[in-house]
Amino acid sequence: MTAMQHRGTKRPASANAGGEKRHLQQRSITSASVPQLTQHSNLDKLAKKYWLGAAAATTTLDNTLVERLYVRYLGTHTRGGRERANQLMKLELSGYLENYLWPLYKADATWMHVMSIAVMVNLKFREGMPAWVCFRSDTERFSNFFSRLLELPSQNPKMVWEERSRWVLFLVHAFQSLEDEMIRKQVLRLVSLPMWFNIGPRQLSQQLAQQPQLARPWKLLQKKRVKESKVKEGPPLSSRQERDFIPNLLQEFLRALRAAEDAVAEGHVGRAPDADDDDDDDDDDD
């Protein structure tokens, strides 16, 4: 194991600026123009009521609404082909992330609120749109969000594989955005020296012998860990994430592989969609 340094392929600054300019131009969309793009659906009515145009300045968070939209459009039951894709684009074009989810995010946001932000970012990447623009106005709050996101599986043991795959996809997008200083600050701490607490003593000695320049930083980390262990609440969340997040993620990946192998061996390779999985009627969105 060598010192963990990730090198992202940097896009030219002019390219990033151009993409963000087009993004901001697209976000100037008004409530009058949305029906031309999305017709007149109940989803449009919700957008106009809660986050589109003038509503964005006065709206307050409705967790029930966030839950309804997550379950219907962003959660596990997202089959439906072209119609489902059109519904997702309605959420994107109306600025659901920029005008509602992110402005109203707080440290005590619900699990579905945090996951909804992650899924909307994934959608932006899928459509080739700048995904991190709206977060740059408050990098401290983004740091809190990112820390919350890392903990989603532990906060919801019933998180199904479809949700886990979307969660991992968000992390993939983050690690592929190292040219962005805000993102780089969050992800590189997860692949740094504290991870070495998870390797065996013999391998640790070998690594330190091969990289003697890391001996002093390692000793400082050991002292820090001893100090944190004496605190009644234990090490802070940030320290635990830096030490354990990637090793735990790899262990979870191996467990998923074993579970898939067992399912194949037993002949349980999947199930047919429920009859109502593809139901795209918007009647319950009103």
Short mmCIF file of N, CA and C in Angstrom, two decimals, residues 56-194:
data_model
loop_
_atom_site.label_atom_id
_atom_site.label_comp_id
_atom_site.label_asym_id
_atom_site.label_seq_id
_atom_site.Cartn_x
_atom_site.Cartn_y
_atom_site.Cartn_z
N ALA A 56 -40.38 29.64 -4.67
CA ALA A 56 -39.10 29.23 -4.10
C ALA A 56 -38.66 30.16 -2.98
N ALA A 57 -39.05 31.43 -3.03
CA ALA A 57 -38.60 32.40 -2.04
C ALA A 57 -39.36 32.30 -0.73
N THR A 58 -40.54 31.72 -0.75
CA THR A 58 -41.39 31.70 0.44
C THR A 58 -41.70 30.30 0.94
N THR A 59 -41.30 29.28 0.21
CA THR A 59 -41.70 27.92 0.58
C THR A 59 -40.99 27.46 1.85
N THR A 60 -41.62 26.55 2.55
CA THR A 60 -41.03 25.91 3.72
C THR A 60 -40.99 24.42 3.48
N LEU A 61 -40.14 23.74 4.22
CA LEU A 61 -39.94 22.32 4.00
C LEU A 61 -41.17 21.52 4.41
N ASP A 62 -41.58 20.64 3.52
CA ASP A 62 -42.67 19.69 3.80
C ASP A 62 -42.07 18.29 3.64
N ASN A 63 -41.74 17.67 4.76
CA ASN A 63 -41.11 16.35 4.71
C ASN A 63 -42.03 15.30 4.10
N THR A 64 -43.33 15.49 4.24
CA THR A 64 -44.26 14.55 3.63
C THR A 64 -44.16 14.61 2.12
N LEU A 65 -44.01 15.81 1.58
CA LEU A 65 -43.84 15.97 0.14
C LEU A 65 -42.55 15.32 -0.33
N VAL A 66 -41.45 15.55 0.39
CA VAL A 66 -40.16 14.94 0.03
C VAL A 66 -40.29 13.42 0.02
N GLU A 67 -40.99 12.88 1.02
CA GLU A 67 -41.16 11.43 1.08
C GLU A 67 -42.00 10.92 -0.08
N ARG A 68 -43.07 11.63 -0.41
CA ARG A 68 -43.94 11.20 -1.52
C ARG A 68 -43.18 11.18 -2.83
N LEU A 69 -42.41 12.25 -3.09
CA LEU A 69 -41.67 12.33 -4.34
C LEU A 69 -40.55 11.30 -4.40
N TYR A 70 -39.93 11.04 -3.25
CA TYR A 70 -38.87 10.03 -3.24
C TYR A 70 -39.45 8.65 -3.53
N VAL A 71 -40.52 8.30 -2.84
CA VAL A 71 -41.11 6.97 -3.02
C VAL A 71 -41.62 6.79 -4.44
N ARG A 72 -42.23 7.83 -5.01
CA ARG A 72 -42.86 7.68 -6.32
C ARG A 72 -41.88 7.77 -7.48
N TYR A 73 -40.87 8.64 -7.36
CA TYR A 73 -40.01 8.90 -8.51
C TYR A 73 -38.53 8.56 -8.31
N LEU A 74 -38.02 8.67 -7.10
CA LEU A 74 -36.59 8.56 -6.88
C LEU A 74 -36.17 7.31 -6.13
N GLY A 75 -37.11 6.59 -5.56
CA GLY A 75 -36.78 5.44 -4.71
C GLY A 75 -36.60 4.16 -5.49
N THR A 76 -37.00 3.06 -4.89
CA THR A 76 -36.70 1.75 -5.45
C THR A 76 -37.58 1.41 -6.64
N HIS A 77 -38.85 1.80 -6.60
CA HIS A 77 -39.78 1.42 -7.68
C HIS A 77 -39.74 2.49 -8.76
N THR A 78 -38.70 2.46 -9.57
CA THR A 78 -38.52 3.50 -10.59
C THR A 78 -38.56 2.91 -11.99
N ARG A 79 -39.33 1.85 -12.17
CA ARG A 79 -39.49 1.31 -13.53
C ARG A 79 -40.50 2.17 -14.28
N GLY A 80 -40.59 1.98 -15.57
CA GLY A 80 -41.58 2.71 -16.33
C GLY A 80 -41.08 3.25 -17.64
N GLY A 81 -39.81 2.97 -17.97
CA GLY A 81 -39.28 3.34 -19.27
C GLY A 81 -39.32 4.82 -19.56
N ARG A 82 -39.76 5.17 -20.76
CA ARG A 82 -39.75 6.56 -21.22
C ARG A 82 -40.59 7.46 -20.32
N GLU A 83 -41.75 6.98 -19.90
CA GLU A 83 -42.62 7.80 -19.06
C GLU A 83 -41.94 8.14 -17.74
N ARG A 84 -41.28 7.16 -17.13
CA ARG A 84 -40.58 7.41 -15.88
C ARG A 84 -39.44 8.39 -16.10
N ALA A 85 -38.71 8.24 -17.21
CA ALA A 85 -37.62 9.16 -17.51
C ALA A 85 -38.15 10.58 -17.68
N ASN A 86 -39.31 10.73 -18.30
CA ASN A 86 -39.91 12.05 -18.48
C ASN A 86 -40.26 12.68 -17.13
N GLN A 87 -40.76 11.86 -16.20
CA GLN A 87 -41.09 12.38 -14.88
C GLN A 87 -39.85 12.86 -14.14
N LEU A 88 -38.75 12.11 -14.25
CA LEU A 88 -37.51 12.51 -13.61
C LEU A 88 -36.99 13.82 -14.21
N MET A 89 -37.11 13.96 -15.52
CA MET A 89 -36.67 15.19 -16.15
C MET A 89 -37.53 16.38 -15.74
N LYS A 90 -38.80 16.15 -15.44
CA LYS A 90 -39.63 17.22 -14.92
C LYS A 90 -39.08 17.73 -13.60
N LEU A 91 -38.69 16.81 -12.73
CA LEU A 91 -38.10 17.22 -11.45
C LEU A 91 -36.81 18.00 -11.68
N GLU A 92 -35.99 17.53 -12.62
CA GLU A 92 -34.71 18.20 -12.89
C GLU A 92 -34.93 19.57 -13.50
N LEU A 93 -35.73 19.67 -14.53
CA LEU A 93 -35.92 20.94 -15.22
C LEU A 93 -36.63 21.98 -14.35
N SER A 94 -37.41 21.53 -13.40
CA SER A 94 -38.12 22.48 -12.54
C SER A 94 -37.24 22.96 -11.39
N GLY A 95 -36.02 22.42 -11.27
CA GLY A 95 -35.11 22.88 -10.22
C GLY A 95 -35.44 22.31 -8.85
N TYR A 96 -35.93 21.08 -8.80
CA TYR A 96 -36.27 20.47 -7.51
C TYR A 96 -35.07 20.45 -6.56
N LEU A 97 -33.89 20.15 -7.08
CA LEU A 97 -32.69 20.13 -6.24
C LEU A 97 -32.28 21.54 -5.83
N GLU A 98 -32.14 22.44 -6.83
CA GLU A 98 -31.61 23.78 -6.57
C GLU A 98 -32.56 24.66 -5.78
N ASN A 99 -33.87 24.49 -6.00
CA ASN A 99 -34.84 25.41 -5.43
C ASN A 99 -35.56 24.87 -4.19
N TYR A 100 -35.41 23.57 -3.93
CA TYR A 100 -36.15 23.00 -2.80
C TYR A 100 -35.29 22.11 -1.92
N LEU A 101 -34.77 21.03 -2.46
CA LEU A 101 -34.05 20.07 -1.62
C LEU A 101 -32.83 20.70 -0.95
N TRP A 102 -32.00 21.39 -1.74
CA TRP A 102 -30.77 21.92 -1.15
C TRP A 102 -31.01 23.18 -0.31
N PRO A 103 -31.76 24.18 -0.76
CA PRO A 103 -31.98 25.36 0.09
C PRO A 103 -32.60 25.03 1.43
N LEU A 104 -33.42 23.98 1.50
CA LEU A 104 -34.12 23.64 2.73
C LEU A 104 -33.44 22.51 3.50
N TYR A 105 -32.25 22.11 3.05
CA TYR A 105 -31.51 21.07 3.77
C TYR A 105 -30.95 21.61 5.08
N LYS A 106 -31.10 20.83 6.14
CA LYS A 106 -30.51 21.15 7.44
C LYS A 106 -29.84 19.88 7.99
N ALA A 107 -29.06 20.08 9.04
CA ALA A 107 -28.29 18.96 9.60
C ALA A 107 -29.19 17.82 10.07
N ASP A 108 -30.42 18.14 10.45
CA ASP A 108 -31.34 17.10 10.93
C ASP A 108 -32.30 16.63 9.83
N ALA A 109 -31.92 16.82 8.57
CA ALA A 109 -32.77 16.39 7.45
C ALA A 109 -33.07 14.90 7.54
N THR A 110 -34.21 14.52 7.01
CA THR A 110 -34.60 13.12 7.04
C THR A 110 -33.73 12.28 6.09
N TRP A 111 -33.78 10.98 6.31
CA TRP A 111 -33.03 10.04 5.46
C TRP A 111 -33.43 10.21 4.00
N MET A 112 -34.73 10.33 3.73
CA MET A 112 -35.19 10.46 2.35
C MET A 112 -34.77 11.78 1.73
N HIS A 113 -34.67 12.82 2.55
CA HIS A 113 -34.22 14.12 2.04
C HIS A 113 -32.77 14.01 1.55
N VAL A 114 -31.91 13.41 2.37
CA VAL A 114 -30.50 13.25 1.99
C VAL A 114 -30.38 12.37 0.75
N MET A 115 -31.12 11.27 0.73
CA MET A 115 -31.05 10.35 -0.40
C MET A 115 -31.61 10.99 -1.66
N SER A 116 -32.62 11.82 -1.52
CA SER A 116 -33.19 12.50 -2.69
C SER A 116 -32.16 13.41 -3.34
N ILE A 117 -31.38 14.12 -2.53
CA ILE A 117 -30.32 14.97 -3.07
C ILE A 117 -29.32 14.14 -3.85
N ALA A 118 -28.93 12.99 -3.29
CA ALA A 118 -27.97 12.12 -3.96
C ALA A 118 -28.50 11.64 -5.31
N VAL A 119 -29.76 11.23 -5.36
CA VAL A 119 -30.34 10.72 -6.60
C VAL A 119 -30.44 11.83 -7.64
N MET A 120 -30.78 13.04 -7.21
CA MET A 120 -30.87 14.15 -8.16
C MET A 120 -29.49 14.50 -8.72
N VAL A 121 -28.45 14.40 -7.90
CA VAL A 121 -27.09 14.63 -8.41
C VAL A 121 -26.74 13.56 -9.43
N ASN A 122 -27.10 12.30 -9.15
CA ASN A 122 -26.86 11.23 -10.12
C ASN A 122 -27.55 11.52 -11.45
N LEU A 123 -28.77 12.04 -11.36
CA LEU A 123 -29.51 12.37 -12.58
C LEU A 123 -28.79 13.44 -13.39
N LYS A 124 -28.24 14.44 -12.71
CA LYS A 124 -27.51 15.48 -13.41
C LYS A 124 -26.31 14.90 -14.15
N PHE A 125 -25.59 14.00 -13.50
CA PHE A 125 -24.45 13.38 -14.17
C PHE A 125 -24.91 12.57 -15.38
N ARG A 126 -26.02 11.87 -15.25
CA ARG A 126 -26.53 11.07 -16.36
C ARG A 126 -26.88 11.95 -17.55
N GLU A 127 -27.38 13.14 -17.27
CA GLU A 127 -27.79 14.05 -18.35
C GLU A 127 -26.66 14.97 -18.79
N GLY A 128 -25.46 14.81 -18.21
CA GLY A 128 -24.32 15.62 -18.60
C GLY A 128 -24.39 17.06 -18.14
N MET A 129 -25.07 17.30 -17.02
CA MET A 129 -25.22 18.66 -16.50
C MET A 129 -24.26 18.88 -15.33
N PRO A 130 -23.79 20.12 -15.12
CA PRO A 130 -22.97 20.41 -13.93
C PRO A 130 -23.74 20.06 -12.67
N ALA A 131 -23.15 19.23 -11.83
CA ALA A 131 -23.91 18.67 -10.70
C ALA A 131 -23.65 19.36 -9.37
N TRP A 132 -22.53 20.07 -9.24
CA TRP A 132 -22.13 20.57 -7.93
C TRP A 132 -22.36 22.07 -7.76
N VAL A 133 -22.89 22.73 -8.76
CA VAL A 133 -22.97 24.20 -8.75
C VAL A 133 -23.74 24.73 -7.55
N CYS A 134 -24.90 24.18 -7.29
CA CYS A 134 -25.77 24.75 -6.26
C CYS A 134 -25.19 24.60 -4.86
N PHE A 135 -24.27 23.65 -4.66
CA PHE A 135 -23.72 23.41 -3.33
C PHE A 135 -22.63 24.41 -2.94
N ARG A 136 -22.05 25.09 -3.93
CA ARG A 136 -20.88 25.92 -3.66
C ARG A 136 -21.19 27.17 -2.86
N SER A 137 -22.44 27.54 -2.76
CA SER A 137 -22.79 28.72 -1.98
C SER A 137 -22.63 28.50 -0.48
N ASP A 138 -22.55 27.24 -0.05
CA ASP A 138 -22.43 26.93 1.38
C ASP A 138 -21.63 25.64 1.54
N THR A 139 -20.31 25.76 1.46
CA THR A 139 -19.47 24.55 1.51
C THR A 139 -19.51 23.89 2.89
N GLU A 140 -19.72 24.66 3.93
CA GLU A 140 -19.80 24.07 5.27
C GLU A 140 -21.03 23.18 5.40
N ARG A 141 -22.14 23.66 4.86
CA ARG A 141 -23.36 22.84 4.89
C ARG A 141 -23.19 21.62 3.99
N PHE A 142 -22.47 21.76 2.88
CA PHE A 142 -22.21 20.60 2.02
C PHE A 142 -21.38 19.56 2.76
N SER A 143 -20.42 20.01 3.56
CA SER A 143 -19.62 19.08 4.35
C SER A 143 -20.51 18.27 5.29
N ASN A 144 -21.48 18.93 5.91
CA ASN A 144 -22.42 18.22 6.77
C ASN A 144 -23.25 17.23 5.98
N PHE A 145 -23.73 17.68 4.81
CA PHE A 145 -24.51 16.78 3.96
C PHE A 145 -23.70 15.56 3.57
N PHE A 146 -22.45 15.75 3.16
CA PHE A 146 -21.63 14.63 2.70
C PHE A 146 -21.40 13.64 3.84
N SER A 147 -21.17 14.17 5.03
CA SER A 147 -21.00 13.29 6.19
C SER A 147 -22.28 12.50 6.47
N ARG A 148 -23.42 13.17 6.36
CA ARG A 148 -24.71 12.49 6.54
C ARG A 148 -24.90 11.40 5.50
N LEU A 149 -24.53 11.70 4.27
CA LEU A 149 -24.70 10.74 3.19
C LEU A 149 -23.89 9.47 3.43
N LEU A 150 -22.68 9.62 3.95
CA LEU A 150 -21.84 8.46 4.21
C LEU A 150 -22.49 7.51 5.21
N GLU A 151 -23.34 8.04 6.07
CA GLU A 151 -23.95 7.24 7.12
C GLU A 151 -25.31 6.65 6.75
N LEU A 152 -25.78 6.90 5.54
CA LEU A 152 -27.14 6.47 5.18
C LEU A 152 -27.38 4.97 5.38
N PRO A 153 -26.48 4.09 4.94
CA PRO A 153 -26.76 2.66 5.13
C PRO A 153 -26.87 2.26 6.60
N SER A 154 -26.05 2.86 7.46
CA SER A 154 -26.12 2.51 8.88
C SER A 154 -27.37 3.08 9.54
N GLN A 155 -27.90 4.17 8.99
CA GLN A 155 -29.11 4.77 9.54
C GLN A 155 -30.37 4.05 9.08
N ASN A 156 -30.25 3.28 8.03
CA ASN A 156 -31.41 2.55 7.50
C ASN A 156 -31.00 1.13 7.14
N PRO A 157 -31.01 0.22 8.11
CA PRO A 157 -30.61 -1.17 7.84
C PRO A 157 -31.46 -1.84 6.77
N LYS A 158 -32.66 -1.31 6.51
CA LYS A 158 -33.54 -1.90 5.51
C LYS A 158 -33.31 -1.32 4.12
N MET A 159 -32.26 -0.55 3.96
CA MET A 159 -31.92 0.04 2.67
C MET A 159 -31.71 -1.08 1.65
N VAL A 160 -32.50 -1.10 0.59
CA VAL A 160 -32.47 -2.21 -0.36
C VAL A 160 -31.34 -2.00 -1.36
N TRP A 161 -31.06 -3.05 -2.15
CA TRP A 161 -29.90 -2.99 -3.04
C TRP A 161 -30.01 -1.91 -4.10
N GLU A 162 -31.23 -1.66 -4.59
CA GLU A 162 -31.39 -0.59 -5.58
C GLU A 162 -30.97 0.75 -5.00
N GLU A 163 -31.35 1.00 -3.73
CA GLU A 163 -30.96 2.24 -3.08
C GLU A 163 -29.46 2.27 -2.81
N ARG A 164 -28.91 1.16 -2.42
CA ARG A 164 -27.47 1.10 -2.17
C ARG A 164 -26.68 1.37 -3.46
N SER A 165 -27.19 0.87 -4.58
CA SER A 165 -26.48 1.10 -5.83
C SER A 165 -26.49 2.57 -6.20
N ARG A 166 -27.60 3.28 -5.93
CA ARG A 166 -27.66 4.70 -6.21
C ARG A 166 -26.76 5.49 -5.26
N TRP A 167 -26.69 5.02 -4.03
CA TRP A 167 -25.80 5.64 -3.04
C TRP A 167 -24.34 5.49 -3.46
N VAL A 168 -23.97 4.29 -3.89
CA VAL A 168 -22.60 4.06 -4.36
C VAL A 168 -22.32 4.88 -5.61
N LEU A 169 -23.30 4.99 -6.50
CA LEU A 169 -23.11 5.77 -7.71
C LEU A 169 -22.80 7.23 -7.39
N PHE A 170 -23.46 7.77 -6.38
CA PHE A 170 -23.13 9.14 -5.95
C PHE A 170 -21.67 9.22 -5.53
N LEU A 171 -21.20 8.24 -4.76
CA LEU A 171 -19.80 8.24 -4.33
C LEU A 171 -18.86 8.14 -5.52
N VAL A 172 -19.23 7.34 -6.52
CA VAL A 172 -18.41 7.22 -7.72
C VAL A 172 -18.30 8.59 -8.40
N HIS A 173 -19.42 9.28 -8.53
CA HIS A 173 -19.39 10.61 -9.14
C HIS A 173 -18.51 11.56 -8.34
N ALA A 174 -18.58 11.46 -7.02
CA ALA A 174 -17.77 12.34 -6.17
C ALA A 174 -16.28 12.07 -6.39
N PHE A 175 -15.88 10.80 -6.40
CA PHE A 175 -14.47 10.47 -6.58
C PHE A 175 -13.99 10.79 -7.99
N GLN A 176 -14.91 10.91 -8.92
CA GLN A 176 -14.53 11.30 -10.28
C GLN A 176 -14.56 12.82 -10.47
N SER A 177 -14.77 13.55 -9.39
CA SER A 177 -14.83 15.01 -9.47
C SER A 177 -13.73 15.66 -8.65
N LEU A 178 -12.56 15.05 -8.64
CA LEU A 178 -11.47 15.56 -7.81
C LEU A 178 -10.94 16.90 -8.27
N GLU A 179 -11.28 17.31 -9.49
CA GLU A 179 -10.85 18.64 -9.93
C GLU A 179 -11.61 19.74 -9.21
N ASP A 180 -12.70 19.38 -8.54
CA ASP A 180 -13.50 20.34 -7.78
C ASP A 180 -12.98 20.37 -6.34
N GLU A 181 -12.48 21.52 -5.91
CA GLU A 181 -11.87 21.61 -4.57
C GLU A 181 -12.84 21.24 -3.47
N MET A 182 -14.10 21.64 -3.59
CA MET A 182 -15.09 21.33 -2.56
C MET A 182 -15.27 19.83 -2.42
N ILE A 183 -15.33 19.11 -3.55
CA ILE A 183 -15.51 17.66 -3.52
C ILE A 183 -14.23 16.98 -3.08
N ARG A 184 -13.11 17.44 -3.59
CA ARG A 184 -11.82 16.84 -3.26
C ARG A 184 -11.58 16.83 -1.75
N LYS A 185 -11.96 17.91 -1.09
CA LYS A 185 -11.78 18.01 0.35
C LYS A 185 -12.56 16.93 1.09
N GLN A 186 -13.71 16.56 0.57
CA GLN A 186 -14.55 15.56 1.24
C GLN A 186 -14.10 14.13 0.98
N VAL A 187 -13.67 13.83 -0.24
CA VAL A 187 -13.41 12.43 -0.58
C VAL A 187 -11.99 11.98 -0.26
N LEU A 188 -11.00 12.88 -0.38
CA LEU A 188 -9.63 12.44 -0.16
C LEU A 188 -9.36 12.09 1.30
N ARG A 189 -10.13 12.68 2.22
CA ARG A 189 -9.94 12.32 3.62
C ARG A 189 -10.35 10.88 3.90
N LEU A 190 -11.16 10.31 2.99
CA LEU A 190 -11.62 8.93 3.16
C LEU A 190 -10.59 7.91 2.71
N VAL A 191 -9.56 8.36 2.00
CA VAL A 191 -8.53 7.44 1.49
C VAL A 191 -7.16 7.91 1.96
N SER A 192 -7.07 8.30 3.20
CA SER A 192 -5.84 8.85 3.76
C SER A 192 -5.28 7.91 4.82
N LEU A 193 -4.26 8.37 5.51
CA LEU A 193 -3.49 7.53 6.42
C LEU A 193 -4.31 6.85 7.53
N PRO A 194 -5.34 7.47 8.08
CA PRO A 194 -6.11 6.79 9.15
C PRO A 194 -6.63 5.42 8.77
#
